[in-house]
Coordinates of C-alpha atoms in Angstrom, one line a residue:
X23 CA -75.1 -42.2 74.4
X24 CA -74.7 -39.3 76.8
X25 CA -75.8 -39.4 80.3
X26 CA -76.0 -36.0 81.9
X27 CA -76.7 -35.2 85.6
X28 CA -78.1 -32.4 87.4
X29 CA -74.9 -30.4 87.9
X30 CA -73.8 -30.4 84.3
X31 CA -77.5 -29.6 83.0
X32 CA -77.7 -26.6 85.2
X33 CA -74.2 -25.5 84.2
X34 CA -74.9 -25.8 80.4
X35 CA -78.5 -24.3 80.7
X36 CA -77.2 -21.0 82.5
X37 CA -74.6 -20.6 79.8
X38 CA -77.4 -19.4 77.6
X39 CA -78.7 -15.9 78.2
X40 CA -81.8 -15.3 80.1
X41 CA -83.5 -13.5 76.9
X42 CA -82.5 -16.2 74.5
X43 CA -84.1 -18.8 77.1
X44 CA -87.2 -16.8 76.8
X45 CA -87.4 -16.4 73.1
X46 CA -86.8 -20.1 72.7
X47 CA -89.6 -20.9 74.7
X48 CA -91.8 -18.3 72.9
X49 CA -91.0 -19.9 69.5
X50 CA -91.7 -23.4 70.9
X51 CA -95.2 -22.1 71.6
X52 CA -95.7 -20.8 68.1
X53 CA -94.6 -24.1 66.7
X54 CA -97.1 -26.0 68.7
X55 CA -100.0 -23.7 67.7
X56 CA -99.0 -23.4 63.9
X57 CA -99.1 -27.3 63.5
X58 CA -95.1 -27.5 63.4
X59 CA -95.2 -30.0 66.2
X60 CA -96.4 -33.5 66.9
X61 CA -97.6 -33.6 70.7
X62 CA -99.6 -36.5 71.7
X63 CA -101.7 -36.4 74.7
X64 CA -100.1 -36.1 78.1
X65 CA -99.8 -39.2 80.2
X66 CA -101.0 -38.8 83.8
X67 CA -100.5 -41.1 86.8
X68 CA -102.0 -39.7 90.2
X69 CA -100.9 -40.9 93.4
X70 CA -102.9 -41.0 96.6
X71 CA -100.9 -41.9 99.6
X72 CA -98.9 -40.0 99.8
X73 CA -100.2 -37.5 97.5
X74 CA -98.4 -36.9 94.1
X75 CA -98.7 -36.6 90.4
X76 CA -96.5 -38.0 87.8
X77 CA -96.7 -36.8 84.1
X78 CA -95.5 -38.1 80.8
X79 CA -95.1 -35.6 78.1
X80 CA -93.2 -36.2 74.5
X81 CA -93.2 -35.1 71.2
X82 CA -91.3 -33.9 68.2
X83 CA -91.0 -30.6 66.3
X84 CA -90.3 -30.4 62.5
X85 CA -86.8 -30.1 61.6
X86 CA -85.5 -30.5 65.1
X87 CA -82.7 -33.0 65.8
X88 CA -84.2 -34.8 68.7
X89 CA -87.6 -35.8 69.9
X90 CA -88.1 -35.9 73.7
X91 CA -89.7 -37.9 76.3
X92 CA -89.9 -36.4 79.6
X93 CA -91.2 -37.8 83.1
X94 CA -91.9 -35.5 85.7
X95 CA -93.2 -36.0 89.3
X96 CA -94.6 -33.8 92.1
X97 CA -94.9 -35.4 95.6
X98 CA -96.3 -32.5 97.9
X99 CA -95.3 -34.2 101.2
X100 CA -91.5 -34.4 100.2
X101 CA -90.2 -31.3 102.0
X102 CA -91.3 -32.7 105.4
X103 CA -89.0 -35.5 104.4
X104 CA -86.2 -33.2 103.3
X105 CA -86.8 -34.0 99.8
X106 CA -87.6 -31.7 96.8
X107 CA -91.4 -31.8 95.6
X108 CA -90.4 -32.3 92.2
X109 CA -88.3 -34.6 90.2
X110 CA -87.9 -36.4 86.7
X111 CA -85.7 -36.8 83.6
X112 CA -85.8 -36.4 79.8
X113 CA -84.9 -39.1 77.2
X114 CA -83.6 -37.4 73.8
X115 CA -83.9 -39.7 70.6
X116 CA -82.4 -38.8 67.2
X117 CA -85.3 -37.6 65.0
X118 CA -84.2 -39.5 61.9
X119 CA -83.1 -42.8 63.3
X120 CA -84.8 -43.2 66.8
X121 CA -81.5 -44.0 68.3
X122 CA -81.3 -42.6 72.1
X123 CA -78.9 -39.6 72.0
X124 CA -79.2 -38.4 75.6
X125 CA -80.5 -39.2 79.1
X126 CA -80.9 -36.0 81.1
X127 CA -81.0 -36.9 84.9
X128 CA -82.2 -33.4 85.8
X129 CA -84.1 -34.3 88.8
X130 CA -86.9 -32.1 87.6
X131 CA -84.9 -29.0 87.2
X132 CA -85.7 -28.4 83.5
X133 CA -89.3 -28.9 84.1
X134 CA -89.2 -26.3 86.9
X135 CA -87.3 -23.6 84.8
X136 CA -89.3 -24.1 81.5
X137 CA -92.4 -23.5 83.3
X138 CA -90.7 -20.6 84.9
X139 CA -89.8 -19.3 81.3
X140 CA -93.2 -19.9 80.3
X141 CA -94.5 -17.4 82.8
X142 CA -91.8 -15.0 81.5
X143 CA -93.3 -15.4 78.1
X144 CA -96.6 -14.7 79.3
X145 CA -95.4 -11.7 80.9
X146 CA -93.7 -10.3 78.0
X147 CA -96.2 -11.0 75.2
X148 CA -99.5 -10.8 77.2
X149 CA -98.8 -9.0 80.4
X150 CA -99.0 -5.3 81.1
X151 CA -96.3 -3.0 79.2
X152 CA -95.4 -1.4 82.6
X153 CA -95.5 -3.6 85.7
X154 CA -96.2 -1.9 89.0
X155 CA -95.9 -4.9 91.2
X156 CA -95.5 -8.7 90.9
X157 CA -98.0 -10.7 92.9
X158 CA -96.8 -14.4 93.8
X159 CA -99.5 -16.9 95.1
X160 CA -97.7 -19.9 96.7
X161 CA -94.3 -20.3 98.2
X162 CA -92.9 -23.6 96.8
X163 CA -90.3 -24.4 94.2
X164 CA -92.4 -22.8 91.2
X165 CA -93.0 -19.6 93.2
X166 CA -89.2 -18.9 93.0
X167 CA -88.6 -19.9 89.5
X168 CA -91.3 -17.9 88.3
X169 CA -89.9 -14.8 89.8
X170 CA -86.4 -15.4 88.8
X171 CA -87.4 -15.9 85.3
X172 CA -89.2 -12.7 85.3
X173 CA -86.1 -10.9 85.5
X174 CA -85.5 -11.4 81.7
X175 CA -88.8 -9.4 80.8
X176 CA -89.4 -6.9 83.5
X177 CA -87.3 -4.6 85.6
X178 CA -89.8 -4.5 88.5
X179 CA -88.4 -5.6 91.7
X180 CA -91.4 -4.7 93.9
X181 CA -93.2 -8.2 94.9
X182 CA -96.1 -9.2 97.1
X183 CA -96.4 -12.8 98.2
X184 CA -98.8 -14.9 99.8
X185 CA -99.0 -18.4 101.2
X186 CA -101.2 -20.6 103.5
X187 CA -98.1 -20.8 105.8
X188 CA -97.1 -17.6 107.1
X189 CA -93.7 -19.1 108.1
X190 CA -93.0 -20.3 104.5
X191 CA -94.2 -16.9 103.1
X192 CA -91.5 -15.2 105.3
X193 CA -88.7 -17.4 104.4
X194 CA -89.7 -16.7 100.6
X195 CA -89.5 -13.1 101.4
X196 CA -86.1 -13.5 103.0
X197 CA -84.7 -15.8 100.3
X198 CA -85.9 -13.5 97.3
X199 CA -84.8 -10.2 98.8
X200 CA -81.2 -11.6 98.7
X201 CA -81.6 -11.7 95.0
X202 CA -82.4 -8.2 94.8
X203 CA -86.4 -8.1 95.1
X204 CA -88.2 -6.0 97.5
X205 CA -90.9 -8.4 98.9
X206 CA -94.1 -7.9 101.3
X207 CA -96.0 -10.4 102.7
X208 CA -99.5 -10.0 101.7
X209 CA -102.3 -9.4 104.4
X210 CA -104.5 -11.7 102.5
X211 CA -105.2 -12.6 98.9
X212 CA -107.6 -9.7 98.2
X213 CA -104.9 -7.4 99.2
X214 CA -102.3 -9.0 96.9
X215 CA -104.8 -9.1 93.8
X216 CA -105.8 -5.4 94.2
X217 CA -102.3 -4.1 94.6
X218 CA -100.3 -6.1 91.7
X219 CA -101.0 -5.8 88.0
X220 CA -98.9 -8.9 87.1
X221 CA -99.9 -11.9 89.2
X222 CA -98.5 -15.5 88.9
X223 CA -100.4 -18.6 90.7
X224 CA -98.3 -21.6 91.6
X225 CA -100.2 -23.7 93.9
X226 CA -101.8 -27.3 93.7
X227 CA -105.1 -25.9 95.0
X228 CA -108.2 -27.9 94.2
X229 CA -110.8 -25.1 95.4
X230 CA -110.5 -21.5 93.7
X231 CA -108.2 -19.1 95.6
X232 CA -108.6 -16.0 93.7
X233 CA -112.1 -14.2 93.0
X234 CA -113.5 -12.3 90.2
X235 CA -114.4 -9.2 92.5
X236 CA -110.8 -8.5 93.2
X237 CA -109.6 -8.1 89.8
X238 CA -108.9 -4.6 88.8
X239 CA -108.7 -3.3 84.9
X240 CA -105.2 -3.8 83.6
X241 CA -104.4 -6.9 85.5
X242 CA -102.5 -10.1 84.0
X243 CA -102.8 -13.4 85.8
X244 CA -100.7 -16.4 84.8
X245 CA -102.2 -19.4 86.4
X246 CA -99.5 -22.2 86.4
X247 CA -100.8 -24.5 89.3
X248 CA -103.7 -26.3 87.5
X249 CA -102.0 -29.0 85.4
X250 CA -104.1 -32.1 86.5
X251 CA -107.9 -32.7 86.6
X252 CA -109.3 -31.4 89.8
X253 CA -106.9 -28.8 90.5
X254 CA -108.2 -25.2 90.4
X255 CA -106.9 -21.8 91.5
X256 CA -109.3 -19.1 89.9
X257 CA -112.9 -19.0 90.4
X258 CA -115.3 -18.8 87.4
X259 CA -115.8 -15.0 88.0
X260 CA -112.0 -14.4 87.3
X261 CA -112.2 -16.0 83.7
X262 CA -115.7 -14.4 83.2
X263 CA -114.2 -11.0 84.0
X264 CA -111.1 -11.5 81.5
X265 CA -111.0 -9.7 78.3
X266 CA -108.7 -12.3 76.9
X267 CA -108.1 -16.0 78.1
X268 CA -105.0 -17.6 76.7
X269 CA -104.2 -21.1 76.7
X270 CA -100.7 -22.7 76.3
X271 CA -102.8 -25.8 74.8
X272 CA -106.5 -25.5 74.3
X273 CA -106.8 -29.4 74.3
X274 CA -104.8 -29.8 77.6
X275 CA -106.3 -26.6 79.4
X276 CA -109.9 -27.7 78.5
X277 CA -109.1 -31.1 80.3
X278 CA -106.6 -30.3 83.0
X279 CA -106.1 -26.6 83.5
X280 CA -108.4 -23.8 84.7
X281 CA -110.5 -24.2 81.7
X282 CA -111.5 -27.9 82.4
X283 CA -114.5 -26.5 84.4
X284 CA -115.8 -24.3 81.5
X285 CA -114.5 -23.6 77.9
X286 CA -114.7 -20.1 76.7
X287 CA -115.5 -19.6 72.8
X288 CA -113.0 -16.7 72.4
X289 CA -110.0 -18.2 74.1
X290 CA -106.7 -18.2 72.1
X291 CA -103.6 -20.5 72.2
X292 CA -100.4 -18.4 73.5
X293 CA -98.7 -19.3 70.2
X294 CA -101.2 -17.6 68.2
X295 CA -101.0 -14.6 70.5
X296 CA -97.3 -14.6 70.2
X297 CA -97.8 -14.7 66.3
X298 CA -99.8 -11.4 66.4
X299 CA -103.4 -12.6 66.0
X300 CA -104.6 -10.8 69.0
X301 CA -103.2 -7.6 71.1
X302 CA -103.8 -6.5 74.6
X303 CA -105.2 -2.9 75.2
X304 CA -103.9 -1.0 78.3
X305 CA -106.8 -1.8 80.6
X306 CA -107.5 -5.3 79.5
X307 CA -107.9 -8.0 82.0
X308 CA -105.9 -11.2 80.7
X309 CA -105.5 -14.7 82.0
X310 CA -102.9 -17.3 80.7
X311 CA -103.6 -20.8 81.6
X312 CA -100.5 -23.0 81.5
X313 CA -100.5 -26.7 81.7
X314 CA -97.0 -27.3 80.3
X315 CA -96.7 -28.4 76.5
X316 CA -94.0 -31.0 75.3
X317 CA -92.5 -28.4 72.9
X318 CA -91.1 -26.6 75.9
X319 CA -89.3 -29.8 77.0
X320 CA -88.0 -30.5 73.4
X321 CA -86.6 -26.9 73.3
X322 CA -85.1 -26.9 76.7
X323 CA -83.5 -30.4 76.1
X324 CA -81.9 -29.1 73.1
X325 CA -80.8 -25.8 74.6
X326 CA -78.5 -28.2 77.0
X327 CA -77.5 -30.7 74.4
X328 CA -76.6 -27.9 72.1

């Protein structure tokens, strides 16, 4: 049995081109929505003191050599201890025999990057054809992965960021500008929403941050932060104003995503959208709700394992 540590995992992952990474995740969503994958409900362990979340996601895709079990955690006070907020590992088993093939001690890297790639998939298949400015809400690990992964699908380097902590927002600006972006710290959230047509929200907020009255025609929002019951980044008015609401998984989003508070009859799964069952018009307002689906973990694990 192969045991891979983070350094080797990162090396193997980045040996795959960004565009191939994005397309692999897009195909994973299609397999989920067309019934080619067997994905049980998510296991969730909520920690109170200190605050944290542990998710267990697992599943199999027809014709895939491995099925995967993933444990991922987020402990939000870890940065004050000098530790990353996310961690975890993946276990890969032979789909024909059940024998364990590999342990991927990725320390949460694969979960972080596959979530970033899902944001890139949303931008490519659902977002506006021309991105004028990218808005990033939040200043944590995922805010960085989201922006980096967008490089594969848009040439836009103009970015606006908002965070509760102005020092962290300035640190984000400094870091991402070393990677070629032009980053401005937003005066407030309304300023960001009104001036960006591709917005990604990445916070663990439990009270809505973005209001419907701020959303302009042609705006796309990818909501990443709400992946647990009780979390919420978008007020009801945002979803009511949207022309299309896209869920990575309807069953998950209606229990732990932005859609847990109210379901909408015309929502569509991301895999079905990618398959061409619906199209965006130029001035449509679109919202993608991402809770993270195990098909992403299966595909990204196999990307590393080869």
